[in-house]
PDB file of C-alpha atoms in Angstrom:
ATOM      1  CA  MET Q 791      -8.778  13.653  -9.621  1.00 53.00           C
ATOM      2  CA  SER Q 792      -8.969  17.071  -8.016  1.00 46.00           C
ATOM      3  CA  GLU Q 793     -11.909  18.677  -9.819  1.00 47.00           C
ATOM      4  CA  GLY Q 794     -14.653  19.806  -7.516  1.00 42.00           C
ATOM      5  CA  ASP Q 795     -15.413  18.473  -4.039  1.00 41.00           C
ATOM      6  CA  VAL Q 796     -17.605  20.029  -1.406  1.00 35.00           C
ATOM      7  CA  ASN Q 797     -15.241  18.818   1.333  1.00 40.00           C
ATOM      8  CA  ASP Q 798     -12.086  20.474  -0.031  1.00 41.00           C
ATOM      9  CA  GLY Q 799     -11.475  22.273   3.235  1.00 40.00           C
ATOM     10  CA  GLU Q 800     -12.036  19.250   5.398  1.00 43.00           C
ATOM     11  CA  ASP Q 801      -9.654  18.955   8.364  1.00 43.00           C
ATOM     12  CA  THR Q 802      -7.627  15.771   7.885  1.00 41.00           C
ATOM     13  CA  ARG Q 803      -5.346  16.259  10.875  1.00 40.00           C
ATOM     14  CA  ASP Q 804      -4.979  13.269  13.163  1.00 44.00           C
ATOM     15  CA  ALA Q 805      -4.435  13.079  16.858  1.00 40.00           C
ATOM     16  CA  ASP Q 806      -0.701  12.360  16.973  1.00 44.00           C
ATOM     17  CA  ASP Q 807       0.220  15.090  14.485  1.00 44.00           C
ATOM     18  CA  GLY Q 808       1.811  12.606  12.131  1.00 40.00           C
ATOM     19  CA  GLY Q 809       5.232  11.092  11.601  1.00 42.00           C
ATOM     20  CA  ASP Q 810       7.951  11.016   9.028  1.00 42.00           C
ATOM     21  CA  ALA Q 811       7.965   7.620   7.355  1.00 39.00           C
ATOM     22  CA  GLY Q 812       9.949   8.784   4.357  1.00 38.00           C
ATOM     23  CA  GLU Q 813      12.846  10.604   6.029  1.00 39.00           C
ATOM     24  CA  SER Q 814      15.247   7.693   5.567  1.00 40.00           C
ATOM     25  CA  ALA Q 815      14.956   7.938   1.802  1.00 39.00           C
ATOM     26  CA  GLY Q 816      17.293  10.924   1.706  1.00 39.00           C
ATOM     27  CA  ASN Q 817      20.200   8.841   0.440  1.00 39.00           C
ATOM     28  CA  SER Q 818      18.428   7.848  -2.776  1.00 47.00           C
ATOM     29  CA  THR Q 819      20.340   8.890  -5.903  1.00 59.00           C
ATOM     30  CA  ARG Q 820      17.233   9.031  -8.095  1.00 68.00           C
ATOM     31  CA  ARG Q 821      15.912  12.508  -8.797  1.00 83.00           C
ATOM     32  CA  LYS Q 822      12.599  12.656  -6.997  1.00 90.00           C
ATOM     33  CA  PRO Q 823       9.584  14.385  -8.525  1.00 91.00           C
ATOM     34  CA  VAL Q 824       8.622  17.859  -7.484  1.00 92.00           C
ATOM     35  CA  VAL Q 825       5.004  18.527  -6.621  1.00 95.00           C
ATOM     36  CA  VAL Q 826       3.231  21.475  -8.207  1.00 95.00           C
ATOM     37  CA  VAL Q 827      -0.168  22.825  -7.121  1.00 93.00           C
ATOM     38  CA  VAL Q 828      -1.907  25.216  -9.507  1.00 93.00           C
ATOM     39  CA  GLU Q 829      -3.870  28.037  -7.873  1.00 92.00           C
ATOM     40  CA  PRO Q 830      -4.811  26.217  -4.658  1.00 92.00           C
ATOM     41  CA  GLU Q 831      -7.755  27.917  -3.000  1.00 89.00           C
ATOM     42  CA  THR Q 832      -7.636  26.354   0.468  1.00 90.00           C
ATOM     43  CA  PRO Q 833      -4.512  26.674   2.653  1.00 92.00           C
ATOM     44  CA  GLY Q 834      -5.481  23.455   4.430  1.00 93.00           C
ATOM     45  CA  ASN Q 835      -5.132  21.479   1.216  1.00 92.00           C
ATOM     46  CA  VAL Q 836      -1.645  22.872   0.678  1.00 94.00           C
ATOM     47  CA  GLY Q 837      -0.741  21.691   4.169  1.00 94.00           C
ATOM     48  CA  THR Q 838      -2.250  18.258   3.525  1.00 93.00           C
ATOM     49  CA  ILE Q 839      -0.240  17.878   0.322  1.00 93.00           C
ATOM     50  CA  ALA Q 840       2.937  18.961   2.109  1.00 93.00           C
ATOM     51  CA  ARG Q 841       2.294  16.360   4.767  1.00 93.00           C
ATOM     52  CA  ALA Q 842       1.735  13.627   2.160  1.00 91.00           C
ATOM     53  CA  MET Q 843       5.001  14.637   0.520  1.00 91.00           C
ATOM     54  CA  LYS Q 844       6.811  14.286   3.829  1.00 91.00           C
ATOM     55  CA  ASN Q 845       5.195  10.872   4.411  1.00 87.00           C
ATOM     56  CA  PHE Q 846       6.387   9.582   1.044  1.00 90.00           C
ATOM     57  CA  GLY Q 847       9.871  10.993   0.845  1.00 88.00           C
ATOM     58  CA  LEU Q 848       9.350  14.189  -1.183  1.00 91.00           C
ATOM     59  CA  SER Q 849      10.402  17.676  -0.224  1.00 91.00           C
ATOM     60  CA  ASP Q 850      10.202  20.031  -3.224  1.00 92.00           C
ATOM     61  CA  LEU Q 851       6.823  21.790  -3.296  1.00 94.00           C
ATOM     62  CA  LYS Q 852       6.045  24.441  -5.885  1.00 95.00           C
ATOM     63  CA  LEU Q 853       2.932  26.628  -5.821  1.00 95.00           C
ATOM     64  CA  ILE Q 854       1.323  28.643  -8.610  1.00 93.00           C
ATOM     65  CA  ASP Q 855      -0.662  31.654  -7.338  1.00 89.00           C
ATOM     66  CA  PRO Q 856      -1.184  30.220  -3.851  1.00 91.00           C
ATOM     67  CA  PRO Q 857      -3.246  31.814  -1.069  1.00 89.00           C
ATOM     68  CA  GLU Q 858      -1.434  33.361   1.870  1.00 88.00           C
ATOM     69  CA  LEU Q 859       0.074  30.613   4.027  1.00 88.00           C
ATOM     70  CA  ASP Q 860       0.048  32.007   7.547  1.00 87.00           C
ATOM     71  CA  GLU Q 861       2.270  30.126   9.995  1.00 88.00           C
ATOM     72  CA  ASP Q 862      -0.624  30.183  12.459  1.00 86.00           C
ATOM     73  CA  GLY Q 863      -3.191  29.144   9.868  1.00 89.00           C
ATOM     74  CA  GLU Q 864      -4.640  26.001   8.304  1.00 88.00           C
ATOM     75  CA  ALA Q 865      -1.738  25.163   6.013  1.00 91.00           C
ATOM     76  CA  TYR Q 866       0.748  24.804   8.844  1.00 92.00           C
ATOM     77  CA  GLY Q 867      -1.882  23.218  11.066  1.00 90.00           C
ATOM     78  CA  PHE Q 868      -2.566  20.476   8.531  1.00 86.00           C
ATOM     79  CA  ALA Q 869       1.063  19.928   7.526  1.00 89.00           C
ATOM     80  CA  GLY Q 870       2.234  17.887  10.518  1.00 89.00           C
ATOM     81  CA  HIS Q 871       6.044  17.656  10.536  1.00 89.00           C
ATOM     82  CA  ALA Q 872       6.114  19.046   6.997  1.00 89.00           C
ATOM     83  CA  ARG Q 873       5.637  22.463   8.612  1.00 87.00           C
ATOM     84  CA  GLU Q 874       9.324  22.273   9.536  1.00 88.00           C
ATOM     85  CA  ASP Q 875      10.747  21.993   6.016  1.00 88.00           C
ATOM     86  CA  VAL Q 876       8.466  21.162   3.069  1.00 91.00           C
ATOM     87  CA  LEU Q 877       5.969  23.955   3.599  1.00 90.00           C
ATOM     88  CA  PRO Q 878       8.274  26.859   4.559  1.00 91.00           C
ATOM     89  CA  ASN Q 879      10.625  25.968   1.687  1.00 89.00           C
ATOM     90  CA  ALA Q 880       7.889  25.883  -0.946  1.00 91.00           C
ATOM     91  CA  ASP Q 881       8.651  27.966  -4.049  1.00 92.00           C
ATOM     92  CA  GLU Q 882       6.173  30.173  -5.850  1.00 93.00           C
ATOM     93  CA  VAL Q 883       6.519  29.621  -9.607  1.00 94.00           C
ATOM     94  CA  THR Q 884       4.635  30.116 -12.850  1.00 95.00           C
ATOM     95  CA  PHE Q 885       3.025  27.474 -15.034  1.00 94.00           C
ATOM     96  CA  ASP Q 886       5.399  28.393 -17.863  1.00 94.00           C
ATOM     97  CA  GLU Q 887       8.430  27.752 -15.644  1.00 95.00           C
ATOM     98  CA  VAL Q 888       7.165  24.287 -14.741  1.00 93.00           C
ATOM     99  CA  VAL Q 889       6.516  23.346 -18.367  1.00 93.00           C
ATOM    100  CA  GLU Q 890       9.904  24.641 -19.498  1.00 93.00           C
ATOM    101  CA  ASN Q 891      11.969  22.879 -16.839  1.00 93.00           C
ATOM    102  CA  TYR Q 892      10.310  19.539 -16.094  1.00 92.00           C
ATOM    103  CA  HIS Q 893       8.863  16.417 -17.585  1.00 90.00           C
ATOM    104  CA  THR Q 894       5.291  17.069 -16.483  1.00 90.00           C
ATOM    105  CA  VAL Q 895       2.475  14.802 -15.339  1.00 88.00           C
ATOM    106  CA  GLY Q 896      -0.938  16.420 -15.041  1.00 89.00           C
ATOM    107  CA  THR Q 897      -3.607  14.926 -12.794  1.00 85.00           C
ATOM    108  CA  THR Q 898      -7.317  14.796 -13.547  1.00 81.00           C
ATOM    109  CA  ALA Q 899     -10.467  12.975 -12.507  1.00 65.00           C
ATOM    110  CA  ILE Q 900     -12.191  13.549 -15.836  1.00 62.00           C
ATOM    111  CA  THR Q 901     -10.595  11.620 -18.682  1.00 56.00           C
ATOM    112  CA  GLY Q 902     -11.283  11.133 -22.356  1.00 53.00           C
ATOM    113  CA  GLU Q 903     -12.945   7.857 -23.333  1.00 53.00           C
ATOM    114  CA  ASP Q 904     -10.967   7.497 -26.552  1.00 49.00           C
ATOM    115  CA  ASP Q 905      -8.293   9.168 -28.666  1.00 51.00           C
ATOM    116  CA  ARG Q 906     -10.655  11.953 -29.792  1.00 52.00           C
ATOM    117  CA  SER Q 907      -9.951  13.739 -26.489  1.00 56.00           C
ATOM    118  CA  HIS Q 908      -6.272  14.487 -26.973  1.00 56.00           C
ATOM    119  CA  GLU Q 909      -5.926  16.589 -23.827  1.00 54.00           C
ATOM    120  CA  ARG Q 910      -7.107  13.821 -21.508  1.00 55.00           C
ATOM    121  CA  TRP Q 911      -6.199  10.702 -23.491  1.00 61.00           C
ATOM    122  CA  PRO Q 912      -4.233   8.544 -23.166  1.00 60.00           C
ATOM    123  CA  PHE Q 913      -3.945   8.620 -19.393  1.00 68.00           C
ATOM    124  CA  LYS Q 914      -2.126   6.448 -16.862  1.00 78.00           C
ATOM    125  CA  THR Q 915      -3.249   5.158 -13.510  1.00 85.00           C
ATOM    126  CA  PRO Q 916      -0.888   5.861 -10.580  1.00 82.00           C
ATOM    127  CA  VAL Q 917       0.510   2.318 -10.776  1.00 84.00           C
ATOM    128  CA  GLU Q 918       1.129   2.650 -14.511  1.00 84.00           C
ATOM    129  CA  LEU Q 919       2.752   6.028 -13.919  1.00 83.00           C
ATOM    130  CA  ARG Q 920       5.085   4.515 -11.315  1.00 86.00           C
ATOM    131  CA  GLU Q 921       6.143   1.823 -13.764  1.00 82.00           C
ATOM    132  CA  SER Q 922       6.686   4.400 -16.498  1.00 83.00           C
ATOM    133  CA  LEU Q 923       8.731   6.771 -14.354  1.00 84.00           C
ATOM    134  CA  SER Q 924      10.850   3.938 -12.941  1.00 84.00           C
ATOM    135  CA  ASP Q 925      12.587   3.663 -16.313  1.00 80.00           C
ATOM    136  CA  VAL Q 926      13.372   7.376 -16.603  1.00 77.00           C
ATOM    137  CA  ASP Q 927      15.595   9.491 -14.397  1.00 78.00           C
ATOM    138  CA  ALA Q 928      14.613  13.018 -15.415  1.00 83.00           C
ATOM    139  CA  PRO Q 929      13.419  16.171 -13.643  1.00 90.00           C
ATOM    140  CA  THR Q 930       9.735  15.391 -13.197  1.00 91.00           C
ATOM    141  CA  ALA Q 931       6.844  17.468 -11.886  1.00 93.00           C
ATOM    142  CA  ILE Q 932       3.528  16.050 -10.657  1.00 93.00           C
ATOM    143  CA  VAL Q 933       0.999  18.818 -11.317  1.00 94.00           C
ATOM    144  CA  PHE Q 934      -2.248  19.073  -9.351  1.00 93.00           C
ATOM    145  CA  GLY Q 935      -5.050  21.420 -10.352  1.00 88.00           C
ATOM    146  CA  ARG Q 936      -7.473  23.618  -8.500  1.00 88.00           C
ATOM    147  CA  GLU Q 937      -9.894  22.232  -5.921  1.00 86.00           C
ATOM    148  CA  GLY Q 938     -13.006  23.210  -7.816  1.00 78.00           C
ATOM    149  CA  ARG Q 939     -11.979  22.957 -11.465  1.00 80.00           C
ATOM    150  CA  GLY Q 940      -8.758  20.988 -11.653  1.00 84.00           C
ATOM    151  CA  LEU Q 941      -6.532  21.548 -14.660  1.00 87.00           C
ATOM    152  CA  ASN Q 942      -8.248  22.872 -17.761  1.00 87.00           C
ATOM    153  CA  ASN Q 943      -7.771  21.456 -21.251  1.00 86.00           C
ATOM    154  CA  ASP Q 944      -5.372  24.205 -22.301  1.00 88.00           C
ATOM    155  CA  GLU Q 945      -3.119  23.442 -19.338  1.00 88.00           C
ATOM    156  CA  LEU Q 946      -3.309  19.684 -19.839  1.00 87.00           C
ATOM    157  CA  SER Q 947      -2.414  20.092 -23.498  1.00 87.00           C
ATOM    158  CA  ARG Q 948       0.900  21.650 -22.452  1.00 88.00           C
ATOM    159  CA  LEU Q 949       1.819  18.802 -20.107  1.00 88.00           C
ATOM    160  CA  ASP Q 950       3.608  15.621 -21.156  1.00 87.00           C
ATOM    161  CA  GLU Q 951       1.454  12.955 -19.489  1.00 88.00           C
ATOM    162  CA  VAL Q 952      -1.909  12.636 -17.766  1.00 88.00           C
ATOM    163  CA  CYS Q 953      -2.653  10.548 -14.675  1.00 89.00           C
ATOM    164  CA  SER Q 954      -6.013   9.650 -13.155  1.00 85.00           C
ATOM    165  CA  ILE Q 955      -6.955   7.691 -10.046  1.00 83.00           C
ATOM    166  CA  PRO Q 956      -9.515   4.944 -10.735  1.00 72.00           C
ATOM    167  CA  ALA Q 957     -12.578   5.574  -8.574  1.00 72.00           C
ATOM    168  CA  ALA Q 958     -16.306   4.832  -8.504  1.00 72.00           C
ATOM    169  CA  ASP Q 959     -17.938   5.812 -11.797  1.00 74.00           C
ATOM    170  CA  ASP Q 960     -20.765   7.701 -10.097  1.00 76.00           C
ATOM    171  CA  TYR Q 961     -18.358   9.784  -7.965  1.00 79.00           C
ATOM    172  CA  PRO Q 962     -14.788   9.760  -9.326  1.00 71.00           C
ATOM    173  CA  VAL Q 963     -13.756  13.173  -7.956  1.00 75.00           C
ATOM    174  CA  LEU Q 964     -11.390  13.167  -4.990  1.00 77.00           C
ATOM    175  CA  ASN Q 965     -10.580  16.010  -2.647  1.00 84.00           C
ATOM    176  CA  LEU Q 966      -7.300  17.640  -3.732  1.00 88.00           C
ATOM    177  CA  GLY Q 967      -5.435  16.511  -0.620  1.00 87.00           C
ATOM    178  CA  GLN Q 968      -6.799  12.968  -0.938  1.00 87.00           C
ATOM    179  CA  ALA Q 969      -5.789  12.736  -4.589  1.00 89.00           C
ATOM    180  CA  ALA Q 970      -2.254  13.865  -3.815  1.00 90.00           C
ATOM    181  CA  THR Q 971      -1.945  11.394  -0.953  1.00 91.00           C
ATOM    182  CA  VAL Q 972      -3.142   8.445  -3.065  1.00 90.00           C
ATOM    183  CA  LEU Q 973      -0.873   9.289  -5.991  1.00 92.00           C
ATOM    184  CA  LEU Q 974       2.232   9.912  -3.880  1.00 91.00           C
ATOM    185  CA  TYR Q 975       1.579   6.664  -2.013  1.00 89.00           C
ATOM    186  CA  GLU Q 976       1.568   4.744  -5.287  1.00 89.00           C
ATOM    187  CA  LEU Q 977       4.845   6.406  -6.306  1.00 87.00           C
ATOM    188  CA  ARG Q 978       6.547   5.535  -3.010  1.00 86.00           C
ATOM    189  CA  ASP Q 979       8.789   2.871  -4.559  1.00 81.00           C
ATOM    190  CA  LEU Q 980      10.486   5.697  -6.470  1.00 81.00           C
ATOM    191  CA  THR Q 981      10.755   8.067  -3.513  1.00 76.00           C
ATOM    192  CA  VAL Q 982      11.073   6.069  -0.287  1.00 72.00           C
ATOM    193  CA  GLU Q 983      14.154   3.956   0.368  1.00 76.00           C
ATOM    194  CA  GLU Q 984      12.974   2.514   3.669  1.00 69.00           C
ATOM    195  CA  THR Q 985       9.686   2.507   5.546  1.00 64.00           C
ATOM    196  CA  GLN Q 986       8.794   1.921   9.178  1.00 60.00           C
ATOM    197  CA  LEU Q 987       7.450  -1.538   8.294  1.00 64.00           C
ATOM    198  CA  PRO Q 988       9.559  -4.572   9.215  1.00 64.00           C
ATOM    199  CA  ASP Q 989      10.933  -6.987   6.653  1.00 64.00           C
ATOM    200  CA  THR Q 990       8.106  -9.392   5.860  1.00 63.00           C
ATOM    201  CA  ALA Q 991      10.053 -11.823   3.679  1.00 69.00           C
ATOM    202  CA  VAL Q 992       9.164 -15.376   4.715  1.00 70.00           C
ATOM    203  CA  THR Q 993      11.806 -18.083   4.994  1.00 84.00           C
ATOM    204  CA  ARG Q 994      10.073 -21.431   4.636  1.00 87.00           C
ATOM    205  CA  ALA Q 995      10.878 -24.043   7.243  1.00 90.00           C
ATOM    206  CA  PRO Q 996      13.311 -26.816   6.234  1.00 91.00           C
ATOM    207  CA  GLU Q 997      11.491 -29.521   4.279  1.00 92.00           C
ATOM    208  CA  ALA Q 998      12.674 -32.183   6.734  1.00 92.00           C
ATOM    209  CA  ASP Q 999      10.792 -30.376   9.528  1.00 93.00           C
ATOM    210  CA  VAL Q1000       7.692 -30.015   7.359  1.00 93.00           C
ATOM    211  CA  GLU Q1001       7.785 -33.725   6.514  1.00 93.00           C
ATOM    212  CA  ARG Q1002       8.155 -34.573  10.196  1.00 94.00           C
ATOM    213  CA  LEU Q1003       5.001 -32.540  10.852  1.00 94.00           C
ATOM    214  CA  HIS Q1004       3.151 -34.544   8.193  1.00 94.00           C
ATOM    215  CA  GLU Q1005       4.291 -37.810   9.812  1.00 94.00           C
ATOM    216  CA  LEU Q1006       3.208 -36.681  13.262  1.00 94.00           C
ATOM    217  CA  PHE Q1007      -0.126 -35.487  11.916  1.00 94.00           C
ATOM    218  CA  GLY Q1008      -0.669 -38.946  10.439  1.00 93.00           C
ATOM    219  CA  ASP Q1009       0.095 -40.488  13.850  1.00 92.00           C
ATOM    220  CA  PHE Q1010      -2.340 -38.062  15.457  1.00 93.00           C
ATOM    221  CA  LEU Q1011      -5.132 -38.964  13.036  1.00 92.00           C
ATOM    222  CA  GLU Q1012      -4.549 -42.670  13.702  1.00 90.00           C
ATOM    223  CA  ALA Q1013      -4.530 -42.114  17.457  1.00 89.00           C
ATOM    224  CA  ALA Q1014      -7.746 -40.120  17.103  1.00 88.00           C
ATOM    225  CA  GLY Q1015      -9.364 -43.208  15.619  1.00 86.00           C
ATOM    226  CA  GLN Q1016     -10.110 -41.933  12.132  1.00 86.00           C
ATOM    227  CA  ARG Q1017     -10.769 -44.503   9.431  1.00 88.00           C
ATOM    228  CA  GLU Q1018      -7.951 -44.969   6.956  1.00 89.00           C
ATOM    229  CA  HIS Q1019      -9.660 -43.278   3.991  1.00 89.00           C
ATOM    230  CA  ARG Q1020     -10.396 -40.209   6.130  1.00 90.00           C
ATOM    231  CA  ARG Q1021      -6.831 -40.128   7.403  1.00 90.00           C
ATOM    232  CA  GLU Q1022      -5.511 -40.146   3.847  1.00 92.00           C
ATOM    233  CA  LYS Q1023      -7.852 -37.319   2.829  1.00 94.00           C
ATOM    234  CA  ASN Q1024      -7.022 -35.142   5.832  1.00 93.00           C
ATOM    235  CA  ALA Q1025      -3.302 -35.778   5.441  1.00 93.00           C
ATOM    236  CA  LEU Q1026      -3.519 -34.616   1.828  1.00 94.00           C
ATOM    237  CA  LEU Q1027      -5.474 -31.492   2.845  1.00 94.00           C
ATOM    238  CA  LEU Q1028      -2.762 -30.577   5.355  1.00 93.00           C
ATOM    239  CA  ARG Q1029      -0.059 -31.082   2.721  1.00 92.00           C
ATOM    240  CA  ARG Q1030      -1.897 -28.771   0.313  1.00 93.00           C
ATOM    241  CA  LEU Q1031      -2.440 -26.194   3.065  1.00 92.00           C
ATOM    242  CA  LEU Q1032       1.199 -26.106   4.128  1.00 89.00           C
ATOM    243  CA  GLY Q1033       2.272 -26.049   0.496  1.00 90.00           C
ATOM    244  CA  ARG Q1034       0.393 -22.777   0.014  1.00 89.00           C
ATOM    245  CA  ALA Q1035       1.163 -21.286   3.422  1.00 85.00           C
ATOM    246  CA  HIS Q1036       4.999 -21.572   3.387  1.00 88.00           C
ATOM    247  CA  PRO Q1037       5.235 -21.914   7.181  1.00 89.00           C
ATOM    248  CA  THR Q1038       8.292 -20.600   8.976  1.00 90.00           C
ATOM    249  CA  GLU Q1039      10.593 -22.794  11.039  1.00 92.00           C
ATOM    250  CA  ARG Q1040       9.144 -21.399  14.257  1.00 91.00           C
ATOM    251  CA  GLU Q1041       5.581 -22.086  13.117  1.00 92.00           C
ATOM    252  CA  VAL Q1042       6.388 -25.676  12.159  1.00 93.00           C
ATOM    253  CA  HIS Q1043       8.212 -26.332  15.434  1.00 94.00           C
ATOM    254  CA  SER Q1044       5.281 -24.953  17.401  1.00 95.00           C
ATOM    255  CA  LEU Q1045       2.872 -27.200  15.517  1.00 94.00           C
ATOM    256  CA  LEU Q1046       5.191 -30.184  15.976  1.00 94.00           C
ATOM    257  CA  GLY Q1047       5.096 -29.737  19.742  1.00 95.00           C
ATOM    258  CA  THR Q1048       1.327 -29.332  19.811  1.00 95.00           C
ATOM    259  CA  VAL Q1049       0.578 -32.333  17.597  1.00 93.00           C
ATOM    260  CA  ARG Q1050       3.113 -34.491  19.458  1.00 94.00           C
ATOM    261  CA  LYS Q1051       1.551 -33.642  22.826  1.00 95.00           C
ATOM    262  CA  ALA Q1052      -1.992 -34.277  21.548  1.00 93.00           C
ATOM    263  CA  THR Q1053      -0.955 -37.616  20.069  1.00 92.00           C
ATOM    264  CA  THR Q1054       0.755 -38.678  23.296  1.00 93.00           C
ATOM    265  CA  LYS Q1055      -2.388 -37.882  25.306  1.00 90.00           C
ATOM    266  CA  LEU Q1056      -4.566 -39.857  22.929  1.00 87.00           C
ATOM    267  CA  GLU Q1057      -2.229 -42.843  23.090  1.00 86.00           C
ATOM    268  CA  HIS Q1058      -2.201 -42.640  26.895  1.00 86.00           C
ATOM    269  CA  ALA Q1059      -5.989 -42.535  26.926  1.00 81.00           C
ATOM    270  CA  ASP Q1060      -6.018 -45.677  24.789  1.00 75.00           C
ATOM    271  CA  TYR Q1061      -3.608 -47.366  27.214  1.00 78.00           C
ATOM    272  CA  LEU Q1062      -5.739 -46.528  30.249  1.00 79.00           C
ATOM    273  CA  ALA Q1063      -8.919 -47.582  28.468  1.00 73.00           C
ATOM    274  CA  ALA Q1064      -7.405 -50.924  27.511  1.00 77.00           C
ATOM    275  CA  LYS Q1065      -6.085 -51.437  31.046  1.00 77.00           C
ATOM    276  CA  HIS Q1066      -9.523 -50.884  32.572  1.00 79.00           C
ATOM    277  CA  ASP Q1067     -11.458 -52.386  29.669  1.00 74.00           C
ATOM    278  CA  GLU Q1068     -13.309 -49.132  29.000  1.00 73.00           C
ATOM    279  CA  PRO Q1069     -13.682 -46.961  25.863  1.00 68.00           C
ATOM    280  CA  ALA Q1070     -11.204 -44.081  25.878  1.00 62.00           C
ATOM    281  CA  TYR Q1071     -13.481 -41.721  23.895  1.00 62.00           C
ATOM    282  CA  PRO Q1072     -16.313 -41.994  21.379  1.00 59.00           C
ATOM    283  CA  ARG Q1073     -15.266 -43.595  18.099  1.00 55.00           C
ATOM    284  CA  GLU Q1074     -16.627 -42.861  14.630  1.00 51.00           C
TER     285      GLU Q1074
END
């Protein structure tokens, strides 16, 4: 997942310098994972990971043999608002300390194809890892390897679990910062209590209103001059559509007004046509 990528130093900063979508998760009682980066070579990637942590509600960053992180350099430039807390509070640790104190999850792009590769098999996808960790409240460390080589087999053999991001078979290797962002995004249900997104739960309109819409639609089809067998077919199609769509009360009321107005105009056209003995509109 982090082994080898020619774009490891790529600048992923955006124009608005980022935001903090995960700040409101601070009240969560679950112990959140720490993020460990083993021998990062590029300060910019450290900053990108710190920013992803801030986005998804994490704050504890641990670095093993990191490069110098100059406050005026790439790491702080790439970190967005994480430059204020995540990055300056990062701890420098050893691999042994991580293994001794945490339930560890190693990340890799190169996996074993069967149980003969014990270091890299079995492995979990990020979604499977989220489901697994949701049942356990323990000190957990997500361990990312080097940009060019990732975690080696000896290191993976000392870790408790292995995670890999599914990607295209002909190019499965992600940039270190990208891999961290994808994985932390998938773990967000464990780390973020609230997001900036509004509540999208849909409350279906009362069935009486939906049935009234079906009745009015039938009147509209009749006023439009459709033959009976076509009206029955189109009425059924609308019922199936609304059954799948779960329209809200506002949506149904808006449609009721539109269909009612269209039906009234058609009926008025029929009245005028009959009065003047002229066709109101072309019939089928």
